[in-house]
Short mmCIF file of C-alpha atoms in Angstrom, two decimals:
data_model
loop_
_atom_site.label_atom_id
_atom_site.label_comp_id
_atom_site.label_asym_id
_atom_site.label_seq_id
_atom_site.Cartn_x
_atom_site.Cartn_y
_atom_site.Cartn_z
CA MET A 502 -53.90 167.00 3.74
CA ARG A 503 -52.45 168.87 0.20
CA SER A 504 -52.13 171.96 2.58
CA ILE A 505 -49.70 170.34 4.59
CA LEU A 506 -48.12 168.89 1.47
CA TYR A 507 -47.69 171.98 0.17
CA ILE A 508 -45.86 173.35 3.19
CA LEU A 509 -43.41 170.75 3.33
CA ILE A 510 -42.96 170.85 -0.48
CA CYS A 511 -42.30 174.69 0.68
CA LEU A 512 -39.77 173.57 3.34
CA LEU A 513 -37.99 171.54 1.58
CA LEU A 514 -37.28 174.11 -1.25
CA LEU A 515 -36.78 176.57 1.62
CA THR A 516 -34.15 174.66 3.03
CA SER A 517 -32.45 173.61 -0.96
CA CYS A 518 -32.11 177.69 -0.71
CA LEU A 519 -30.51 178.48 2.14
CA SER A 520 -27.77 175.36 2.06
CA GLU A 521 -26.94 176.69 -2.08
CA ALA A 522 -26.46 180.37 -0.23
CA GLU A 523 -24.11 179.24 2.22
CA MET A 524 -22.38 176.67 0.07
CA PRO A 525 -18.98 178.64 -0.41
CA ARG A 526 -18.23 179.65 -4.45
CA PRO A 527 -15.10 178.34 -6.21
CA SER A 528 -12.32 180.42 -5.02
CA GLU A 529 -10.42 182.38 -8.65
CA PRO A 530 -7.82 180.88 -9.54
CA THR A 531 -4.53 181.71 -8.20
CA THR A 532 -0.80 182.37 -9.58
CA SER A 533 0.72 178.34 -9.44
CA GLU A 534 3.82 178.00 -8.47
CA ALA A 535 5.75 177.36 -11.62
CA ASP A 536 4.86 180.88 -12.81
CA SER A 537 7.23 181.82 -9.80
CA MET A 538 10.17 180.41 -10.49
CA GLY A 539 12.92 180.78 -12.17
CA THR A 540 16.19 178.85 -13.15
CA PHE A 541 19.87 179.32 -13.17
CA GLU A 542 23.09 177.71 -15.08
CA LEU A 543 25.92 178.30 -13.35
CA THR A 544 29.86 177.83 -15.46
CA LEU A 545 32.68 178.01 -13.07
CA SER A 546 36.30 179.07 -14.54
CA GLY A 547 39.97 179.80 -13.44
CA ASP A 548 40.02 183.56 -13.01
CA ARG A 549 43.47 183.67 -14.31
CA GLN A 550 44.86 184.06 -18.19
CA THR A 551 47.64 182.23 -19.08
CA ARG A 552 49.00 182.01 -22.60
CA GLY A 553 46.07 184.47 -23.66
CA THR A 554 43.69 181.95 -22.60
CA THR A 555 41.99 180.90 -19.04
CA THR A 556 41.08 177.56 -17.77
CA THR A 557 37.59 176.17 -17.58
CA ILE A 558 36.77 173.99 -15.06
CA SER A 559 36.10 170.68 -16.27
CA LYS A 560 31.98 168.94 -15.84
CA GLU A 561 33.61 166.57 -14.07
CA GLN A 562 35.24 169.01 -11.75
CA ALA A 563 32.39 171.31 -11.75
CA ASP A 564 29.80 168.84 -10.55
CA ASN A 565 31.58 168.14 -7.23
CA PHE A 566 32.17 171.54 -6.52
CA LEU A 567 29.95 172.40 -2.62
CA ILE A 568 27.38 175.09 -3.87
CA THR A 569 25.86 177.29 -1.26
CA ILE A 570 22.63 179.86 -2.49
CA TYR A 571 22.49 183.29 -0.60
CA LYS A 572 19.51 185.81 -0.63
CA GLY A 573 21.23 189.38 0.69
CA SER A 574 23.13 188.00 3.62
CA ASP A 575 21.20 184.71 4.37
CA VAL A 576 21.15 181.10 3.13
CA TYR A 577 18.89 180.49 1.32
CA ARG A 578 19.75 177.04 0.59
CA GLU A 579 22.31 174.96 1.81
CA THR A 580 25.46 173.32 0.47
CA ASP A 581 25.37 170.80 -1.45
CA LEU A 582 27.92 169.10 -4.42
CA LEU A 583 26.75 171.47 -7.40
CA LYS A 584 25.31 167.98 -9.32
CA ASN A 585 22.40 167.91 -6.52
CA VAL A 586 21.70 171.08 -6.45
CA ASN A 587 18.44 172.42 -7.26
CA THR A 588 18.41 175.19 -9.97
CA ARG A 589 14.59 175.99 -9.29
CA LEU A 590 14.60 179.20 -7.46
CA SER A 591 11.56 181.95 -6.50
CA ALA A 592 11.59 184.53 -8.57
CA GLY A 593 13.37 187.66 -6.82
CA TYR A 594 16.41 189.89 -6.27
CA GLY A 595 20.00 190.00 -4.86
CA TYR A 596 21.05 186.48 -4.97
CA ARG A 597 24.74 184.80 -4.48
CA ILE A 598 26.34 181.75 -5.46
CA LYS A 599 29.41 180.63 -3.50
CA ALA A 600 31.74 177.59 -5.32
CA GLU A 601 34.44 175.69 -3.32
CA SER A 602 36.52 172.68 -4.80
CA CYS A 603 36.01 171.21 -0.96
CA SER A 604 35.57 172.36 2.54
CA GLU A 605 38.43 173.89 4.76
CA GLN A 606 38.61 170.95 6.60
CA THR A 607 38.56 168.55 3.74
CA ALA A 608 41.59 171.00 2.25
CA GLU A 609 43.82 169.89 4.84
CA SER A 610 43.05 166.48 5.96
CA SER A 611 42.67 164.53 2.83
CA ASN A 612 45.49 162.25 0.80
CA GLU A 613 46.14 160.91 4.02
CA GLY A 614 46.73 164.14 5.69
CA TRP A 615 48.51 166.19 2.81
CA GLY A 616 45.62 168.21 1.86
CA GLU A 617 44.79 169.35 -1.34
CA ARG A 618 43.93 173.30 -3.43
CA ARG A 619 41.23 174.26 -2.89
CA TYR A 620 39.27 176.67 -5.06
CA MET A 621 36.70 179.29 -4.50
CA GLY A 622 35.01 182.41 -5.62
CA LEU A 623 31.44 183.99 -5.44
CA SER A 624 29.34 185.73 -8.00
CA GLU A 625 28.12 189.17 -8.74
CA SER A 626 24.95 189.52 -7.37
CA PHE A 627 22.13 188.00 -9.53
CA ALA A 628 18.15 188.17 -9.95
CA ILE A 629 15.59 185.42 -10.98
CA LYS A 630 12.63 186.18 -13.51
CA ALA A 631 9.58 184.24 -12.94
CA GLY A 632 9.64 181.78 -16.11
CA GLN A 633 13.26 182.49 -17.57
CA THR A 634 16.79 180.81 -16.66
CA THR A 635 19.39 183.31 -15.56
CA GLN A 636 23.10 182.75 -16.49
CA VAL A 637 25.46 183.04 -13.75
CA GLY A 638 29.63 182.74 -13.69
CA VAL A 639 31.69 182.35 -10.50
CA SER A 640 35.20 182.80 -10.96
CA CYS A 641 37.46 180.49 -8.38
CA SER A 642 40.87 180.37 -7.44
CA VAL A 643 43.22 178.60 -5.65
CA VAL A 644 42.35 180.25 -1.57
CA ASN A 645 45.26 178.03 -0.11
CA ALA A 646 49.12 177.21 0.12
CA GLY A 647 51.26 174.98 -0.10
CA MET A 648 54.61 173.56 0.74
CA GLU A 649 56.62 170.51 -0.29
CA VAL A 650 60.72 169.69 0.31
CA TYR A 651 63.46 169.01 -1.94
CA PHE A 652 66.57 166.82 -0.52
CA ASP A 653 70.00 167.60 -2.68
CA LYS A 654 72.09 165.19 -3.90
CA THR A 655 74.71 166.49 -1.50
CA VAL A 656 72.71 165.85 1.39
CA SER A 657 71.25 162.24 0.90
CA SER A 658 75.15 160.97 0.31
CA TYR A 659 76.15 163.06 2.93
CA PHE A 660 73.77 162.94 5.65
CA THR A 661 73.69 159.01 5.47
CA ASP A 662 72.17 158.38 8.59
CA GLY A 663 69.30 159.51 8.00
CA PHE A 664 67.53 163.83 7.07
CA ARG A 665 64.01 164.76 7.41
CA VAL A 666 62.06 167.70 7.63
CA THR A 667 58.63 167.60 9.84
CA VAL A 668 56.20 170.18 10.01
CA THR A 669 53.41 170.30 13.08
CA GLU A 670 50.58 172.75 12.73
CA GLY A 671 48.45 171.71 15.98
CA SER A 672 47.34 167.89 15.58
CA ARG A 673 48.74 167.93 12.44
CA THR A 674 51.98 166.41 11.77
CA LEU A 675 53.79 166.06 8.40
CA LEU A 676 56.69 164.33 7.82
CA PHE A 677 59.16 164.83 4.46
CA ASP A 678 62.27 162.11 4.30
CA LYS A 679 63.60 160.16 1.70
CA ASN A 680 59.86 158.61 0.38
CA SER A 681 57.98 161.45 1.04
CA GLY A 682 60.19 164.77 0.16
CA GLY A 683 61.19 164.89 -3.40
CA LEU A 684 64.66 164.17 -4.32
CA SER A 685 67.30 166.31 -6.85
CA ASP A 686 70.87 166.49 -8.47
CA ASN A 687 72.48 169.89 -9.43
CA GLY A 688 68.49 171.68 -9.76
CA SER A 689 66.77 168.31 -11.87
CA SER A 690 64.39 166.32 -10.00
CA SER A 691 65.09 162.48 -9.53
CA GLN A 692 61.93 162.21 -7.14
CA ASP A 693 58.85 164.49 -6.61
CA SER A 694 57.71 165.46 -3.44
CA GLU A 695 54.61 165.36 -1.54
CA VAL A 696 52.98 168.86 -1.42
CA ALA A 697 51.40 169.99 1.81
CA TYR A 698 48.30 172.32 2.18
CA PHE A 699 47.54 174.66 4.34
CA ASN A 700 44.14 177.68 4.66
CA VAL A 701 45.21 180.75 4.54
CA GLY A 702 42.04 182.38 6.10
CA ASP A 703 40.69 185.61 4.86
CA GLU A 704 44.10 187.91 5.20
CA GLY A 705 45.64 185.31 2.53
CA THR A 706 48.74 184.90 4.71
CA ARG A 707 50.27 181.84 7.29
CA GLN A 708 53.08 181.39 9.68
CA ILE A 709 54.76 178.06 10.16
CA THR A 710 57.19 176.63 11.77
CA TYR A 711 59.00 173.49 9.99
CA HIS A 712 62.30 171.48 11.93
CA ILE A 713 65.40 170.56 10.14
CA HIS A 714 66.55 167.58 11.38
CA ALA A 715 69.77 165.99 9.69
CA VAL A 716 72.78 163.35 10.84
CA SER A 717 75.88 162.22 9.63
CA PRO A 718 78.40 160.09 11.36
CA ARG A 719 80.00 162.61 12.89
CA LYS A 720 77.19 166.03 12.88
CA THR A 721 74.16 166.28 13.69
CA LEU A 722 71.70 169.37 12.07
CA ASP A 723 68.58 170.53 14.12
CA ARG A 724 67.07 173.51 13.29
CA ASP A 725 63.25 175.51 13.57
CA ILE A 726 62.44 178.19 10.77
CA GLU A 727 59.81 180.04 10.36
CA ILE A 728 58.06 181.00 6.47
CA THR A 729 55.11 182.76 5.74
CA LEU A 730 53.19 180.91 3.17
CA THR A 731 50.84 183.07 1.05
CA LYS A 732 47.89 182.33 -1.02
CA ALA A 733 48.01 180.49 -4.07
CA HIS A 734 51.27 179.92 -3.69
CA ILE A 735 53.53 176.54 -3.62
CA TYR A 736 56.81 177.24 -1.66
CA ARG A 737 59.70 174.82 -2.32
CA VAL A 738 61.94 173.87 0.42
CA THR A 739 65.41 172.93 -1.41
CA ILE A 740 68.49 171.60 0.80
CA ASN A 741 72.21 171.49 0.03
CA TYR A 742 75.36 170.56 1.15
CA GLU A 743 78.70 171.51 0.82
CA MET A 744 81.68 171.43 2.78
CA SER A 745 82.45 174.54 3.88
CA THR A 746 78.14 175.73 3.55
CA PHE A 747 74.98 174.15 4.45
CA SER A 748 72.40 176.31 2.51
CA LEU A 749 68.52 176.01 2.14
CA ASN A 750 66.38 177.63 -0.79
CA ILE A 751 63.08 178.17 -0.38
CA THR A 752 61.13 179.42 -4.19
CA VAL A 753 57.75 179.63 -4.53
CA ASP A 754 56.56 177.31 -8.19
CA GLU A 755 53.87 179.72 -9.90
CA GLU A 756 54.62 179.91 -13.78
CA GLU A 757 57.70 181.30 -12.61
CA LEU A 758 59.55 181.67 -9.26
CA PHE A 759 58.51 185.05 -7.10
CA VAL A 760 60.71 183.91 -3.85
CA ASP A 761 64.08 182.99 -3.37
CA ASP A 762 64.97 183.09 0.42
CA ARG A 763 68.42 181.58 1.61
CA LEU A 764 70.02 180.21 4.50
CA TYR A 765 73.56 179.66 5.08
CA ILE A 766 74.74 177.13 7.98
CA THR A 767 78.93 176.90 7.77
CA ASP A 768 79.90 173.93 9.27
CA ASP A 769 81.19 176.37 12.91
CA ASP A 770 77.56 175.89 13.38
CA ILE A 771 77.78 172.04 13.46
CA LYS A 772 78.94 170.71 16.73
CA GLN A 773 81.13 168.24 15.83
CA ASP A 774 80.90 163.99 17.22
CA ASP A 775 78.23 165.05 20.57
CA GLY A 776 74.85 164.71 18.45
CA GLN A 777 73.89 168.58 19.12
CA THR A 778 73.89 171.36 17.22
CA ASP A 779 73.69 175.24 18.20
CA MET A 780 72.40 177.25 14.84
CA GLY A 781 72.76 181.34 14.79
CA SER A 782 72.57 182.18 10.84
CA THR A 783 69.37 184.13 10.33
CA HIS A 784 66.67 183.49 7.38
CA GLU A 785 65.87 186.15 5.61
CA GLY A 786 63.29 186.34 2.62
CA TYR A 787 61.49 187.89 0.47
CA ALA A 788 57.67 188.06 -1.52
CA GLU A 789 57.25 189.52 -5.07
CA ASP A 790 53.58 188.75 -6.14
CA ASN A 791 50.47 187.51 -4.66
CA THR A 792 48.92 186.87 -7.66
CA ASP A 793 45.66 183.75 -8.42
CA VAL A 794 47.07 180.91 -10.08
CA ASP A 795 45.29 178.83 -12.93
CA ILE A 796 44.07 175.73 -11.64
CA ASP A 797 46.20 173.17 -14.59
CA ASN A 798 49.44 174.63 -13.82
CA TYR A 799 49.11 174.63 -9.61
CA ASP A 800 50.58 171.53 -9.67
#
């Protein structure tokens, strides 16, 4: 009996030893995810100095910028509003950040189709170090162009039956008239014009065609004119009329005026009574500058 008991005790001890031997040993402690992460702080600014100072985008504006994070040529983190962006990144090299005030689609569709200014910038390549915060700056500039139309008092008083300028681009139609266009008298504005914004692509320029239509009791003016818009410039089309000459002045607003295009149309170009017109004049102009504008002065 004692022999049997002794054998059972030995078997139990052997089984216990084998089970302990087969149990997995605790693994070596690994580096926590937090120890391999870093963060970044982003500053957005305008890249044009005006009167010796550089305009910085306000926090309220910056919070609503669209942020895309790249690593190399690949998108590392999809586009999101800055205020919602996770600023923690894995330690590594080759990060870049793109900041946009709005998408290209929004730049031409917001404000009931008139669009809005679009700022964009891309940071230099930077590294994220574990446990550290990296300061990243993105210098943003205006990447689209604008157009506005002003009607001089000579036009509004003579073409009393109506006057307008129409821009048609694809499915987008913009109408400048006595309500949406600007009204001016001897160079001073009594009513500001709406500004129509257009994307200009990587080339930085874009050609558009606008149509002038003006009707008086005895004369009708119809004319298509093509102009080239340039990045970061607003083109102001100012229409004037004199008894002998109909003149169209195109200027570009920035800190100064960089373009002055003129189109002269004489009374001989305008057919009488039948409501038709046959314009033969040419449109000539020049552009002198393609600099980016300061954010607070691009109105």
